PDB file of C-alpha atoms in Angstrom:
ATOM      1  CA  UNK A  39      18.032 -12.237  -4.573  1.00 73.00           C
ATOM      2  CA  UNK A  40      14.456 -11.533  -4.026  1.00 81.00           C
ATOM      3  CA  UNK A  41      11.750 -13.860  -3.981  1.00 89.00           C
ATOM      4  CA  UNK A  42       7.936 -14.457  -2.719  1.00 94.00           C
ATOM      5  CA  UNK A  43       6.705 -17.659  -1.071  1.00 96.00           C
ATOM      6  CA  UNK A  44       3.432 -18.718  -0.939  1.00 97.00           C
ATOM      7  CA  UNK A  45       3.300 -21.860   0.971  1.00 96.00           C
ATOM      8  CA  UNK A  46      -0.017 -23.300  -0.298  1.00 96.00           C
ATOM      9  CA  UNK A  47      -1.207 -24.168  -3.066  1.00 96.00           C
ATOM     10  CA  UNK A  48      -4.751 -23.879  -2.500  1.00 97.00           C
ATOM     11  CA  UNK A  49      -6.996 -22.685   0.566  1.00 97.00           C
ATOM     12  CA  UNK A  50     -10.033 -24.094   1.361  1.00 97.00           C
ATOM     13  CA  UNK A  51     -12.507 -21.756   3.132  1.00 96.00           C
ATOM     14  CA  UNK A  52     -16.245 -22.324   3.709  1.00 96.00           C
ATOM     15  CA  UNK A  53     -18.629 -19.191   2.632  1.00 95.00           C
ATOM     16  CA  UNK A  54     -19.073 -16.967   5.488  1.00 96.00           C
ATOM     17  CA  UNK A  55     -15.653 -17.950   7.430  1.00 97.00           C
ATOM     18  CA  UNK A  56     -12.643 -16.226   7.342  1.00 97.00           C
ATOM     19  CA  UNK A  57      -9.818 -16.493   5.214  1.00 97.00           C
ATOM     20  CA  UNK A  58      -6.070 -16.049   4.634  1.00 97.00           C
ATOM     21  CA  UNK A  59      -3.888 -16.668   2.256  1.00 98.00           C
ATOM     22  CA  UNK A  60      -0.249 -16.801   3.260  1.00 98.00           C
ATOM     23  CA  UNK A  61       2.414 -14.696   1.781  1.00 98.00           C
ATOM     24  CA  UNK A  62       6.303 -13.977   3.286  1.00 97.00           C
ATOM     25  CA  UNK A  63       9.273 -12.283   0.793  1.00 95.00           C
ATOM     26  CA  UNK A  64      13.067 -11.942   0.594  1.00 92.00           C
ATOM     27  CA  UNK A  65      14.190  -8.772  -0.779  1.00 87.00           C
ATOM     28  CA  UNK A  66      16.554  -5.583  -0.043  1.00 81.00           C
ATOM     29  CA  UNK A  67      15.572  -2.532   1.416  1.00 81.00           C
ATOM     30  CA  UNK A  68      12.034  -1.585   2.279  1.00 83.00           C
ATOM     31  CA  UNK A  69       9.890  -3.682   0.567  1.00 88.00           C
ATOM     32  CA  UNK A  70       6.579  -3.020  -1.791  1.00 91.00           C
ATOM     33  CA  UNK A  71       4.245  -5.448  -1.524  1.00 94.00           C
ATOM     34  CA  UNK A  72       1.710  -6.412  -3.622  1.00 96.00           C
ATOM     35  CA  UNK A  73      -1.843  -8.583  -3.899  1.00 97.00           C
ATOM     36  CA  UNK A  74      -3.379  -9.262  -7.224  1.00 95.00           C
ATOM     37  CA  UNK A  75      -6.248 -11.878  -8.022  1.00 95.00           C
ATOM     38  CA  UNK A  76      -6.779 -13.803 -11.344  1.00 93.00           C
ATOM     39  CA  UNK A  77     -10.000 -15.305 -12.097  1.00 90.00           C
ATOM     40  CA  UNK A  78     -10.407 -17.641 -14.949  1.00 83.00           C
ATOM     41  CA  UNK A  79      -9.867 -16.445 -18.501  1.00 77.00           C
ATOM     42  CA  UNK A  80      -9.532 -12.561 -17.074  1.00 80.00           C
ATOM     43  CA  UNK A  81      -7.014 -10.699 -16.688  1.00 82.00           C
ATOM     44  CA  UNK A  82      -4.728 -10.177 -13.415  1.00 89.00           C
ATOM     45  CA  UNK A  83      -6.599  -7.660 -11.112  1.00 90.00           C
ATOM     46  CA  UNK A  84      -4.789  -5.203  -8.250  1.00 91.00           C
ATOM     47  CA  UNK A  85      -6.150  -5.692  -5.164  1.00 94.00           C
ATOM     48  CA  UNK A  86      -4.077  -3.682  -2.298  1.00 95.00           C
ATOM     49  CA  UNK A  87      -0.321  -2.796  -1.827  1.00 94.00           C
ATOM     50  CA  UNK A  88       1.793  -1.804   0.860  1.00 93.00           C
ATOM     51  CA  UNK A  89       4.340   0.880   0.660  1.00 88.00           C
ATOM     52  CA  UNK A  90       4.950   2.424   3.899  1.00 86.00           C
ATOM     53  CA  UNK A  91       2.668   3.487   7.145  1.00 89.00           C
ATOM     54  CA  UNK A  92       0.034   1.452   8.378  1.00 92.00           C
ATOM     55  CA  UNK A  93       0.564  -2.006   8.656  1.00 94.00           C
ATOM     56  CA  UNK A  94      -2.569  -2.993   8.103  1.00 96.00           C
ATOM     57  CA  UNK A  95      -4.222  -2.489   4.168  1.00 96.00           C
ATOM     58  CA  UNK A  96      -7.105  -2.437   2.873  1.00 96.00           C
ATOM     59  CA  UNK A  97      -8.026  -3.272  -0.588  1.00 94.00           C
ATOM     60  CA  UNK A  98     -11.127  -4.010  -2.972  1.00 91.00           C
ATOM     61  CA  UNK A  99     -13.839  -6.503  -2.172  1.00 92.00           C
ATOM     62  CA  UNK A 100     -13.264  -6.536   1.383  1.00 95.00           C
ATOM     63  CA  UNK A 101      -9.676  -7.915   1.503  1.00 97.00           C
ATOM     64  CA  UNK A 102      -7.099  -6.511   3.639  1.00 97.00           C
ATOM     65  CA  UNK A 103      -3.286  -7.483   4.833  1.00 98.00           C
ATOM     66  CA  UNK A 104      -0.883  -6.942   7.244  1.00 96.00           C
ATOM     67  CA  UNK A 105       2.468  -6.170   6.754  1.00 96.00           C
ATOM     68  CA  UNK A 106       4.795  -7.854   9.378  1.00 96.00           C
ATOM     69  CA  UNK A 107       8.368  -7.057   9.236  1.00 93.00           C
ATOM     70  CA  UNK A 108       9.919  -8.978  11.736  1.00 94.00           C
ATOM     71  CA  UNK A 109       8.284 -12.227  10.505  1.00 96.00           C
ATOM     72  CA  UNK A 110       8.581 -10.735   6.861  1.00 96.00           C
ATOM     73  CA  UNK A 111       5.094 -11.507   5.742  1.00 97.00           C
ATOM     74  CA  UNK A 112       2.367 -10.316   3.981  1.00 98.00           C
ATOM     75  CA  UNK A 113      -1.009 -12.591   4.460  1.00 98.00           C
ATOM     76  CA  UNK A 114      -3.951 -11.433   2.845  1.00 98.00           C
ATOM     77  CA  UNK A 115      -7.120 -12.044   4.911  1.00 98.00           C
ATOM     78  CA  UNK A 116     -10.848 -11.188   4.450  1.00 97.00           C
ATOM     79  CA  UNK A 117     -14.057 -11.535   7.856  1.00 97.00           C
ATOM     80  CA  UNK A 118     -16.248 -13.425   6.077  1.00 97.00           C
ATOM     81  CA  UNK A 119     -15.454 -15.295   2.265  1.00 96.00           C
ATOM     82  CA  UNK A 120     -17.824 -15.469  -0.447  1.00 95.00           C
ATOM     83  CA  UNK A 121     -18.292 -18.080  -3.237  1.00 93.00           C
ATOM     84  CA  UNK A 122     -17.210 -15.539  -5.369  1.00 93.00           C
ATOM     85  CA  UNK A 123     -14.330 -14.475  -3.997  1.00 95.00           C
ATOM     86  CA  UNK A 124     -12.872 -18.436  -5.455  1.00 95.00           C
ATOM     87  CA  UNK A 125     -10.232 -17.002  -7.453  1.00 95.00           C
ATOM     88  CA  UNK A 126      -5.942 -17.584  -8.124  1.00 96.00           C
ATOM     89  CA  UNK A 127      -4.299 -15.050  -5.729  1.00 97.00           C
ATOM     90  CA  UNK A 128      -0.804 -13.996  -6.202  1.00 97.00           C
ATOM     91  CA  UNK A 129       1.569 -12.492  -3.789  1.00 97.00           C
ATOM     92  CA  UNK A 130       3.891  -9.869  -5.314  1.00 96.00           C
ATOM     93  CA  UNK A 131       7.301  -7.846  -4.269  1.00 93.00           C
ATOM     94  CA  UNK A 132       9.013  -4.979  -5.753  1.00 87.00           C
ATOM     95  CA  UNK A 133      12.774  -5.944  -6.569  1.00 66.00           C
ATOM     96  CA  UNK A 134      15.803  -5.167  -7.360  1.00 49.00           C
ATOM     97  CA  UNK A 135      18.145  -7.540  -9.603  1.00 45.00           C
ATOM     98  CA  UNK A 136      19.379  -6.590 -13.265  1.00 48.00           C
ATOM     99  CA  UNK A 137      16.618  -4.458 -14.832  1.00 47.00           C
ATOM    100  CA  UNK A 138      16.678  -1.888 -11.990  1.00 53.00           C
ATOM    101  CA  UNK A 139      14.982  -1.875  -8.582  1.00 57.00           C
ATOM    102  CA  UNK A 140      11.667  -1.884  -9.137  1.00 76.00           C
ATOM    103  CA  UNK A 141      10.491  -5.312 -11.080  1.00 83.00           C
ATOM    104  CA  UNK A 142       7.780  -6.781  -9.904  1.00 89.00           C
ATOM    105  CA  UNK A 143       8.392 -10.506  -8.695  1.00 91.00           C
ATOM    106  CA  UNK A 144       5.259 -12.827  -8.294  1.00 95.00           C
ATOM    107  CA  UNK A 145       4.821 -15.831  -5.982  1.00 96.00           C
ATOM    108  CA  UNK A 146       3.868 -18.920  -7.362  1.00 96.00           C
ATOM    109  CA  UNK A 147       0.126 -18.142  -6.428  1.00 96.00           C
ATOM    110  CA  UNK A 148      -2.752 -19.788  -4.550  1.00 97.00           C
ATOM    111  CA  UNK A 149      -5.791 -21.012  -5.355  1.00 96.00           C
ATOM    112  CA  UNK A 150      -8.842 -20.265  -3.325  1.00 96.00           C
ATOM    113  CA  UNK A 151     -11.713 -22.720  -3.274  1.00 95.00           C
ATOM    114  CA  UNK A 152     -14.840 -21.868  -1.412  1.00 92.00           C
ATOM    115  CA  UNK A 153     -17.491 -24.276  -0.851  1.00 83.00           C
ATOM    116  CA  UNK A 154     -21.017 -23.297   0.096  1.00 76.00           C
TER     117      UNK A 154
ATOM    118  CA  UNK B 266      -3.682   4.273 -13.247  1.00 73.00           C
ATOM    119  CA  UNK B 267      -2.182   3.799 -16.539  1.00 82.00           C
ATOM    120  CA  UNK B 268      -4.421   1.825 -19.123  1.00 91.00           C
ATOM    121  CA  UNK B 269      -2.870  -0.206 -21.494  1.00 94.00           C
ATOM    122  CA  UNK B 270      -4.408  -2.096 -24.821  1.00 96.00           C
ATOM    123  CA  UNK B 271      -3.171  -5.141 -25.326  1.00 96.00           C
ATOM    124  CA  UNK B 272      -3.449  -7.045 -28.604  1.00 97.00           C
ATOM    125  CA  UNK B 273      -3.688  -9.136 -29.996  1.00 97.00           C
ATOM    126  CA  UNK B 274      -6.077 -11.311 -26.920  1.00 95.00           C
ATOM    127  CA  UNK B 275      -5.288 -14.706 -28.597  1.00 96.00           C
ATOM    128  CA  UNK B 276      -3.819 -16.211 -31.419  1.00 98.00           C
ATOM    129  CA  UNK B 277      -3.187 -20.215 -32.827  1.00 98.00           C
ATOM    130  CA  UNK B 278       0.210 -20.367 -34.141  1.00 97.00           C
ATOM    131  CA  UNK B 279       2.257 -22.873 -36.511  1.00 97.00           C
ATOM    132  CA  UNK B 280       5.114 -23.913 -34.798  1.00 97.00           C
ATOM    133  CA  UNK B 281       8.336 -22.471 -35.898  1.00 98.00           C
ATOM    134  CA  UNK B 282       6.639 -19.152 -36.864  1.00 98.00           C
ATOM    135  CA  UNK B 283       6.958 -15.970 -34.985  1.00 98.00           C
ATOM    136  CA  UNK B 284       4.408 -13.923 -33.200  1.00 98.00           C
ATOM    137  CA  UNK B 285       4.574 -10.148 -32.168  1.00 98.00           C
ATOM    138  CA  UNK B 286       2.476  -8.695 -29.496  1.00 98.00           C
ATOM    139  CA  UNK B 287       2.253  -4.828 -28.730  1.00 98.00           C
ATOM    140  CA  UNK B 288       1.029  -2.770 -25.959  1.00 97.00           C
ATOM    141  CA  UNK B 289       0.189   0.807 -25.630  1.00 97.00           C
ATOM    142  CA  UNK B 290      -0.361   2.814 -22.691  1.00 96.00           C
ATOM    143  CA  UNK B 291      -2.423   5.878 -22.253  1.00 95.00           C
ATOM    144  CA  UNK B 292       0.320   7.797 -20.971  1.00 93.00           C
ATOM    145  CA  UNK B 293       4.618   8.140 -20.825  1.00 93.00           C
ATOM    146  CA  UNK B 294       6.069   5.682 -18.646  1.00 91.00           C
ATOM    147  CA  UNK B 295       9.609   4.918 -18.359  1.00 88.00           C
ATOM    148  CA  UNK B 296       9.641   0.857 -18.110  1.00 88.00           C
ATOM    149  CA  UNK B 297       7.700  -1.899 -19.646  1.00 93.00           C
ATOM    150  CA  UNK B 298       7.655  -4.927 -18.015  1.00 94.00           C
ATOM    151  CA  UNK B 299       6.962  -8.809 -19.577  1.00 97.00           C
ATOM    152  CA  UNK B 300       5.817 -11.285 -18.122  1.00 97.00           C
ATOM    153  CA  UNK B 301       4.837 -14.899 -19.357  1.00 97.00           C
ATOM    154  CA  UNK B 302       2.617 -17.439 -17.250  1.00 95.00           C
ATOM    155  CA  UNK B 303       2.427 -20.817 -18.297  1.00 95.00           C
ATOM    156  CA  UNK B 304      -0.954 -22.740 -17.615  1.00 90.00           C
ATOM    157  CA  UNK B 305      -1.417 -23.221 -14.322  1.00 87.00           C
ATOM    158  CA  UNK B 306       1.206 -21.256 -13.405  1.00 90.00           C
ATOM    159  CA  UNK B 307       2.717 -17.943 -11.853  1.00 93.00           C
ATOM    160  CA  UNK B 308       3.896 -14.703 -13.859  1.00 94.00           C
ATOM    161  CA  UNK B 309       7.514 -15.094 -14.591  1.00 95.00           C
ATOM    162  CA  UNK B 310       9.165 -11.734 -15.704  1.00 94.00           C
ATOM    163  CA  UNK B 311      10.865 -11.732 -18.959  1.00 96.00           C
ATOM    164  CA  UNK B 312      12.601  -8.766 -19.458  1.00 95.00           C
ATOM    165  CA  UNK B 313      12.367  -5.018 -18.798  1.00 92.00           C
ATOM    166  CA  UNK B 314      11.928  -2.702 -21.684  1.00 92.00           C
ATOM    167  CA  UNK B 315      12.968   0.969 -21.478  1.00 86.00           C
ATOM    168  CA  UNK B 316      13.147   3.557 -24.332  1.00 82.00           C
ATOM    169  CA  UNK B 317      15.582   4.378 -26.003  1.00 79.00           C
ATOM    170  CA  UNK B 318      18.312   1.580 -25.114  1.00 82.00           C
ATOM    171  CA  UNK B 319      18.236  -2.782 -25.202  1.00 87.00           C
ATOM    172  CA  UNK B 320      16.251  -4.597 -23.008  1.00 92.00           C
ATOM    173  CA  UNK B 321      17.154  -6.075 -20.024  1.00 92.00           C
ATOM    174  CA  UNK B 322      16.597  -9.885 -19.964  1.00 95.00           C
ATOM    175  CA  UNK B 323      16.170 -12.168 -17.109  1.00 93.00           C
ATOM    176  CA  UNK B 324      17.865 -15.400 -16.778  1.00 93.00           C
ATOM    177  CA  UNK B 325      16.521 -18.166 -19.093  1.00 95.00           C
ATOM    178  CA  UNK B 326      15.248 -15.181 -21.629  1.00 97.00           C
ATOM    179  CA  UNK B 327      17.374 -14.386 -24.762  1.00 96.00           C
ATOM    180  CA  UNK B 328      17.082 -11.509 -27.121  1.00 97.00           C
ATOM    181  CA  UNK B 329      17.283 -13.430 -29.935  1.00 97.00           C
ATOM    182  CA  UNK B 330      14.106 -15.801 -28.887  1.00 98.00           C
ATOM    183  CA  UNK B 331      11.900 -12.439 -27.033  1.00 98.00           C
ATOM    184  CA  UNK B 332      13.398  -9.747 -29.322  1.00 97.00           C
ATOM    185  CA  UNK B 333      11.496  -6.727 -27.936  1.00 96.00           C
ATOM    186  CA  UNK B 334      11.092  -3.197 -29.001  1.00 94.00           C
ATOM    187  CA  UNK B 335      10.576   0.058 -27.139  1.00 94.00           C
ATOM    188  CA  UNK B 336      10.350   3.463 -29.673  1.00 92.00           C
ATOM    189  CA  UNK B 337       8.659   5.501 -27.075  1.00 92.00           C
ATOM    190  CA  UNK B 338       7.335   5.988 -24.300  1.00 93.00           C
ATOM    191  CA  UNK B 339       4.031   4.828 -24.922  1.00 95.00           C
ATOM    192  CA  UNK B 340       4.647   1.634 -26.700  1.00 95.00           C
ATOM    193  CA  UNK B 341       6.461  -2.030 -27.431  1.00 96.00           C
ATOM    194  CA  UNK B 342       6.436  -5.034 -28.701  1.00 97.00           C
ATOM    195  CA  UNK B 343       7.483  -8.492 -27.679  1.00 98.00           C
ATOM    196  CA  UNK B 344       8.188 -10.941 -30.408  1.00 98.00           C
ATOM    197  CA  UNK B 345       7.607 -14.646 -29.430  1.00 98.00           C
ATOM    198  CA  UNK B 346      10.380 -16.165 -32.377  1.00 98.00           C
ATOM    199  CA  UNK B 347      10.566 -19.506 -34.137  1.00 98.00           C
ATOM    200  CA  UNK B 348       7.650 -20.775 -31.800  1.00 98.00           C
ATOM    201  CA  UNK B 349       7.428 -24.157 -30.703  1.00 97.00           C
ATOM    202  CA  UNK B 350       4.233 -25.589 -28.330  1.00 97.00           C
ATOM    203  CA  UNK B 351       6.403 -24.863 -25.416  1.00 96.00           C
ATOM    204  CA  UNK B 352       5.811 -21.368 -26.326  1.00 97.00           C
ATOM    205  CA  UNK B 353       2.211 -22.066 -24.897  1.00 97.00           C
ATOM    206  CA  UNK B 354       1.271 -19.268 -22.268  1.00 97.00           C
ATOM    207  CA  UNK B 355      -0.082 -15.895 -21.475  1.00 96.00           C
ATOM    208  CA  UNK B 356       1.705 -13.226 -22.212  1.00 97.00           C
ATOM    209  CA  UNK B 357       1.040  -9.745 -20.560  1.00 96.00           C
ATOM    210  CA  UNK B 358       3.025  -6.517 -20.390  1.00 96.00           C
ATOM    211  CA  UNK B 359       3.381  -3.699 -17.492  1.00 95.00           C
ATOM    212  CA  UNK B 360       4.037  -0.601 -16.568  1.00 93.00           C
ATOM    213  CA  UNK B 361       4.476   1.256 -12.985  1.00 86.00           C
ATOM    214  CA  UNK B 362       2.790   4.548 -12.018  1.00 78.00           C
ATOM    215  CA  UNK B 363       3.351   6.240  -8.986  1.00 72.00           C
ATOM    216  CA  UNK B 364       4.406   2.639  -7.180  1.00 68.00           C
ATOM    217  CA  UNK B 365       1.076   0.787  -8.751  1.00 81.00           C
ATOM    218  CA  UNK B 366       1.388  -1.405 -11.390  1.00 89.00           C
ATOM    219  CA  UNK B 367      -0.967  -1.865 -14.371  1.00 91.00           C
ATOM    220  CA  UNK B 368      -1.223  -5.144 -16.294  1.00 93.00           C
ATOM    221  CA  UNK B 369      -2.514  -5.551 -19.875  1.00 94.00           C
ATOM    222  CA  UNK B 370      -5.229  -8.279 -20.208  1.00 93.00           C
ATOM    223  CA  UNK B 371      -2.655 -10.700 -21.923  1.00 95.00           C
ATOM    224  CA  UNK B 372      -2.392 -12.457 -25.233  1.00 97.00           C
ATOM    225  CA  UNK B 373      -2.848 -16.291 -24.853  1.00 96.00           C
ATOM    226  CA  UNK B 374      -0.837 -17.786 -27.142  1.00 97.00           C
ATOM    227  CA  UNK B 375      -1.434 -21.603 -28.482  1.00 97.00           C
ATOM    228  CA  UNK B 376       1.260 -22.891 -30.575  1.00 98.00           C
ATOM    229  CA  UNK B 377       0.550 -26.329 -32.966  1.00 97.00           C
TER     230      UNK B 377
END
């Protein structure tokens, strides 16, 4: 079965640091992976994927992640966080499962709090 | 990218009364996707619509509680049936394009 863990629930990041967000997946076959963002009362926004090549993606606003197979993750990372980048960030992996390979399945999402 | 209009954005509901939601997309696209988050929650998939034959449903999803339609390739509609407060969420379709995936900007759904 295929599934998405992220492993916090919320990151806390002060404006100007760095930040990740953590992301790993189970699924079969080569996997597409996915980072949307959610801020409150708007809809769910793409922010990078990763298909195939370069292990490293970039995205909008400055985000970027890395693709590591061995350790089957997919954290999503920015230099330097803003106060607006305080948003819900979900994790996502193309499937397979009744309904045909290529469902999207989300993680259960994490919340990123930035303080001045 | 595909665009899709979602509709309607929000709606109050009596319990026990149904509720139909439809998407269209600016272009053909094979599968529609369905997806309901409950507040303060992730995007759980309901089923996967394709034209021209039954939805697929995931596991805790019926037909005869999500019935959903699919008459072409550009459209469908997910029917939230005999509603109950539970019933409570976001609900927001998809589609895939060229291994992207587009989301409509939901319906939030309160049911009384």
């Amino acid at each position: 079965a295929q599934s998405v863990a992220q492993p916090e629930d919320q990151v806390n990041v002060a404006e100007g640091n760095p930040l990740t967000v953590k992301c790993t997946y189970s699924v079969s076959g080569n996997p597409y992976l996915f980072w949307y963002v959610q801020y409150p009362n708007r809809g769910l926004q793409f922010l990078l994927k990763y298909i195939t090549g370069d292990n490293l993606v970039k995205g909008s606003y400055g985000f970027e992640a890395e693709f590591n197979k061995s350790q089957t993750s997919f954290h999503l990372k920015k230099p330097s966080a803003l106060v607006s980048d305080s948003a819900l960030y979900f994790c996502a992996v193309r499937g397979g499962g009744s309904g045909g390979y290529n469902k999207l399945i989300f993680g259960a999402g994490t919340r990123l709090a930035l303080h001045p | 990218s595909a665009v899709i209009s979602q509709k309607p954005s929000r709606d109050i509901c009596q319990r026990g009364t149904s509720l139909t939601i439809q998407c269209q997309v600016d272009s053909q696209v094979t599968m529609m996707f369905w997806y309901r988050q409950q507040p303060g929650q992730s995007l759980t998939l309901i089923a996967t619509a394709n034209q021209g034959s039954e939805a697929t449903y995931e596991s805790g999803f019926v037909i005869d509680k999500f019935p959903i339609s699919r008459p072409n390739l550009t459209f469908s509609t997910l029917t939230v049936s005999n509603m109950s407060p539970e019933d409570s969420s976001i609900y927001l379709c998809s589609v895939e394009r060229g291994a992207g995936y587009t989301f409509g900007s939901g319906t939030r759904l309160t049911v009384v």
